[in-house]
Structures are given as C-alpha cells and as structure tokens.
Short mmCIF file of N, CA and C in Angstrom, two decimals:
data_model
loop_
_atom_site.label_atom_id
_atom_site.label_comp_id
_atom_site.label_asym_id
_atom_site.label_seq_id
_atom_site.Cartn_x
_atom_site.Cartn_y
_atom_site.Cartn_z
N UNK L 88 286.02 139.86 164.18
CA UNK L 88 285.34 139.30 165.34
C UNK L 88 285.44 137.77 165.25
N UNK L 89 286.04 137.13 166.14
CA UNK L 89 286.24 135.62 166.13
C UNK L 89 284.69 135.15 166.68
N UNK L 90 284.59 133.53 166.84
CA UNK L 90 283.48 133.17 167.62
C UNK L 90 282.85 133.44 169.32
N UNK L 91 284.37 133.31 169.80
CA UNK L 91 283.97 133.66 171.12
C UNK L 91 283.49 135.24 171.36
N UNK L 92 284.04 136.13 170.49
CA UNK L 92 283.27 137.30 170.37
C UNK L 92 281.94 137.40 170.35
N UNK L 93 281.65 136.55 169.14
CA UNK L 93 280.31 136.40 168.58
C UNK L 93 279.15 136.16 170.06
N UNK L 94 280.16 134.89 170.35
CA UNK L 94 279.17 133.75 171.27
C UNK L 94 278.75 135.10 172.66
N UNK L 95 280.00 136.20 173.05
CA UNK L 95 279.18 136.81 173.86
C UNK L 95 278.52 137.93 173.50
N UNK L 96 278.75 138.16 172.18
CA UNK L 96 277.70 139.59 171.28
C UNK L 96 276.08 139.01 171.95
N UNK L 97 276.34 137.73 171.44
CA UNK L 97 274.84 136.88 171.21
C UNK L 97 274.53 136.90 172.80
N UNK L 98 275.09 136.43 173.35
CA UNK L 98 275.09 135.95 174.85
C UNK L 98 274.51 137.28 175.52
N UNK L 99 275.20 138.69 175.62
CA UNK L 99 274.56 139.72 175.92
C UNK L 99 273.13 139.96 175.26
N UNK L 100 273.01 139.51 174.31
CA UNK L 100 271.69 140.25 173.52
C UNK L 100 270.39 139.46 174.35
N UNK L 101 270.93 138.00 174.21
CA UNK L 101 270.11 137.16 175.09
C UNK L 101 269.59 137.46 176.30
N UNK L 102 270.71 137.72 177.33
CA UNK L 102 270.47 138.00 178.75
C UNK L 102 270.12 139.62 178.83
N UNK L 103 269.82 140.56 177.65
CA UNK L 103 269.48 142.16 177.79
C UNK L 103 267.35 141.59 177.56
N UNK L 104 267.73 140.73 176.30
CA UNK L 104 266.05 140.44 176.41
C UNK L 104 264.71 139.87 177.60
N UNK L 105 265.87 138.78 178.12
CA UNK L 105 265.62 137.70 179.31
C UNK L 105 265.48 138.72 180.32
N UNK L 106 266.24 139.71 180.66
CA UNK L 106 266.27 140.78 181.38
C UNK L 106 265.16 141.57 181.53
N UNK L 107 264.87 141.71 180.31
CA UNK L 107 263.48 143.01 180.33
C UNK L 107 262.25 142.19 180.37
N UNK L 108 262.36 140.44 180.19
CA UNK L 108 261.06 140.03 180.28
C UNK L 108 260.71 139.59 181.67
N UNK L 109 262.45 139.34 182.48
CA UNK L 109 261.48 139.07 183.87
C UNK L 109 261.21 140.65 184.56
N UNK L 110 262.27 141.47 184.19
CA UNK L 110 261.50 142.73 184.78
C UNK L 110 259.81 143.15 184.73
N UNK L 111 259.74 142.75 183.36
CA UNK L 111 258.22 142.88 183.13
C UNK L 111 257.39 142.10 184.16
N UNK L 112 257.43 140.94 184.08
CA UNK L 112 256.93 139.78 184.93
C UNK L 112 256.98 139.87 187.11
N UNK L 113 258.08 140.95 187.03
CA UNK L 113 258.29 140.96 188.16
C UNK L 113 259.25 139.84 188.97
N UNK L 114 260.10 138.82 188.17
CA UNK L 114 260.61 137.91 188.75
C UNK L 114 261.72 137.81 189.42
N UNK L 115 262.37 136.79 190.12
CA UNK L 115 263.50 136.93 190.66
C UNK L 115 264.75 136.21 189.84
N UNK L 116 265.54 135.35 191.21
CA UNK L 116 266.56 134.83 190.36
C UNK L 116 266.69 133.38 190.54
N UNK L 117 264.76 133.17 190.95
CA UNK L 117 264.71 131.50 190.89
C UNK L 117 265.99 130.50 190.70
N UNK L 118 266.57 129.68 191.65
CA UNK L 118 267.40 129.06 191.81
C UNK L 118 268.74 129.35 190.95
N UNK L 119 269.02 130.38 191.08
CA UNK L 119 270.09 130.56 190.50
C UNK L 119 271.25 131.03 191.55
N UNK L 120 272.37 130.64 191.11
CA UNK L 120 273.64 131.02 192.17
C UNK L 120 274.23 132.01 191.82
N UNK L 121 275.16 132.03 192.93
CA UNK L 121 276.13 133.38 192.48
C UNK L 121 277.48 132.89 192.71
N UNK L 122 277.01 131.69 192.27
CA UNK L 122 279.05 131.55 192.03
C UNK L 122 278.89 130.03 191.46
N UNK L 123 279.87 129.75 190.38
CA UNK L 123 280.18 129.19 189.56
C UNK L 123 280.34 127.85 190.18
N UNK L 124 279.72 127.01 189.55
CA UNK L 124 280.03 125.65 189.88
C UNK L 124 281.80 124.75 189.22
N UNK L 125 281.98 125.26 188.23
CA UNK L 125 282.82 125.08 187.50
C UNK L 125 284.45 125.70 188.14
N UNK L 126 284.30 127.19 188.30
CA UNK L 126 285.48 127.54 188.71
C UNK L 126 285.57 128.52 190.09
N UNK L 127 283.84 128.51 190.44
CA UNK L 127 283.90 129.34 191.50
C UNK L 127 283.73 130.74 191.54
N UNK L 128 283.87 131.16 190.11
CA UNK L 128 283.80 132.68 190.11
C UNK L 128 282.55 133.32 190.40
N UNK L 129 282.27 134.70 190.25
CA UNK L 129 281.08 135.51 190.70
C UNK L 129 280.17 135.01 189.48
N UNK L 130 279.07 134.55 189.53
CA UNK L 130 277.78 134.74 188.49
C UNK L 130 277.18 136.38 188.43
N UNK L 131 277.43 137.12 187.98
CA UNK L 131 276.92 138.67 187.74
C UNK L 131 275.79 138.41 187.92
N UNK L 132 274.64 139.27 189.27
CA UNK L 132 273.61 139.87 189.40
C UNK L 132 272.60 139.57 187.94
N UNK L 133 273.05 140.18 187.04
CA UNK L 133 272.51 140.12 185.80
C UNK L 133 271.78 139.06 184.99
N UNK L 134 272.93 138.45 184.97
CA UNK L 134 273.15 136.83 184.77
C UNK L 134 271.89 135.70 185.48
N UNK L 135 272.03 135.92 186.76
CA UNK L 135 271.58 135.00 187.69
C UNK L 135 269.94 135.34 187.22
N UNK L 136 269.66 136.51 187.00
CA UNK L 136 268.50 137.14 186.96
C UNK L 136 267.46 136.55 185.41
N UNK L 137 268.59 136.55 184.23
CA UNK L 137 268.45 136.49 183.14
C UNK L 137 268.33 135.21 182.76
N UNK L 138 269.07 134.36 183.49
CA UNK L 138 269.38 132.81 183.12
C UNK L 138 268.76 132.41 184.69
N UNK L 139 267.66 132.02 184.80
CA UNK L 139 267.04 131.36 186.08
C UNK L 139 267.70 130.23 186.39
N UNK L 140 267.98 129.78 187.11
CA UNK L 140 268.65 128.38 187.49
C UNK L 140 270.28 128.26 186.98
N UNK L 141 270.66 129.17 187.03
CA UNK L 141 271.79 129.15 186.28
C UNK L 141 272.75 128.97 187.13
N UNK L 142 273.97 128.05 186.69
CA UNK L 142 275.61 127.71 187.45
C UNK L 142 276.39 127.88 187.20
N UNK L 143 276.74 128.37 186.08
CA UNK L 143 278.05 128.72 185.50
C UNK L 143 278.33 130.34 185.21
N UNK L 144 279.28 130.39 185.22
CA UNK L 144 279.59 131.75 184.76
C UNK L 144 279.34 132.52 183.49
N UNK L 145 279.50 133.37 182.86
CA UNK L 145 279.52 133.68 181.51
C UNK L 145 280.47 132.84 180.82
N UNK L 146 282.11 132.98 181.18
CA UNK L 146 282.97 132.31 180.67
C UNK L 146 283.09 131.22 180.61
N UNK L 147 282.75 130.10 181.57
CA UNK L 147 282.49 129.14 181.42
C UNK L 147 281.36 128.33 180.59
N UNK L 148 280.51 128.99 180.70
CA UNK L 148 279.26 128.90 179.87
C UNK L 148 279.47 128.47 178.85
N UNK L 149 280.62 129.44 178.07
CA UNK L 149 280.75 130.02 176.80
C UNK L 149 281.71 128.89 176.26
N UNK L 150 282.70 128.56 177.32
CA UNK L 150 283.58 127.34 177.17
C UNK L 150 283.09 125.76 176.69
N UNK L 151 281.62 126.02 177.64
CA UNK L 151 281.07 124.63 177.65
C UNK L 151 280.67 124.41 175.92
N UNK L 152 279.72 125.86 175.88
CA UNK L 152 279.11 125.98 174.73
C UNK L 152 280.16 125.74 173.48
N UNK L 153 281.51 126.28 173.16
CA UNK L 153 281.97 126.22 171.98
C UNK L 153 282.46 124.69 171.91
N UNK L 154 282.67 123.85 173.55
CA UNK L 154 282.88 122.61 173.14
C UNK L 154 281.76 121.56 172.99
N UNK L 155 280.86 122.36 172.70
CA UNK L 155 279.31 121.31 171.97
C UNK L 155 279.50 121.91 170.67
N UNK L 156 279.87 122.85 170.56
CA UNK L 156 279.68 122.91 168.72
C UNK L 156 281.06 121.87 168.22
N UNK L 157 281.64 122.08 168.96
CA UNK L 157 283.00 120.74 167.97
C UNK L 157 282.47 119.77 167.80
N UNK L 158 281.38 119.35 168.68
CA UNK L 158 280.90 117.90 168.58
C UNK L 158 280.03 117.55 167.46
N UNK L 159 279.05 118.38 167.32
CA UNK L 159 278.05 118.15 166.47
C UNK L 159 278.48 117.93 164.83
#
C-alpha cells in the first residue's frame, strides 16, 4: 500500500465517521458544493455531506494534501 492509498484508507474512515455524526445531528451539506473548484469534477453526495464547506474533490484534496506533507 503506497501513501496515496493510505491517504484515501484514512480519508474514507474520516468521511464514514463525519457521516454518522451529522446523520446523528440531523445535518445537511452546509455550504458545500458539488463540483470541484480545482478541476470541476463531481464532489460525491457523501463527501459534500461529510466535509461541510467543502471544494475540492477527493482527488484533488488528496493532491493538495500530499503536497503539504513535502513541505513540512
């Protein structure tokens, strides 16, 4: 399993938890889009739900994210 594997093992586990806590809560998908600021693609239902305010895609996300770990 390389990192980007990892980064969406983790990434699902995240958005399955985020998931069941706004279900609990009853919430929506508070300012979140459904399409990517970055490349335009679909933001998954899921996603939008899990990550409130969210703009990017999974993949992109994930892009942004592995190029903050080079930095640090």
């Amino acid at each position: 399993m390389d990192d980007a594997d990892r980064a969406q093992a983790h990434n699902e586990q995240l958005e399955a938890a985020a998931l069941s806590n706004i279900a609990a809560r009853g919430n929506t998908t508070a300012n979140s889009l459904s399409e990517c600021i970055e490349c335009g693609g679909e933001i998954p239902l899921a996603r939008q739900i899990a990550v409130q305010g969210v703009t990017h895609c999974i993949e992109c996300a994930q892009f942004f994210e592995m190029q903050n770990r080079g930095r640090r």
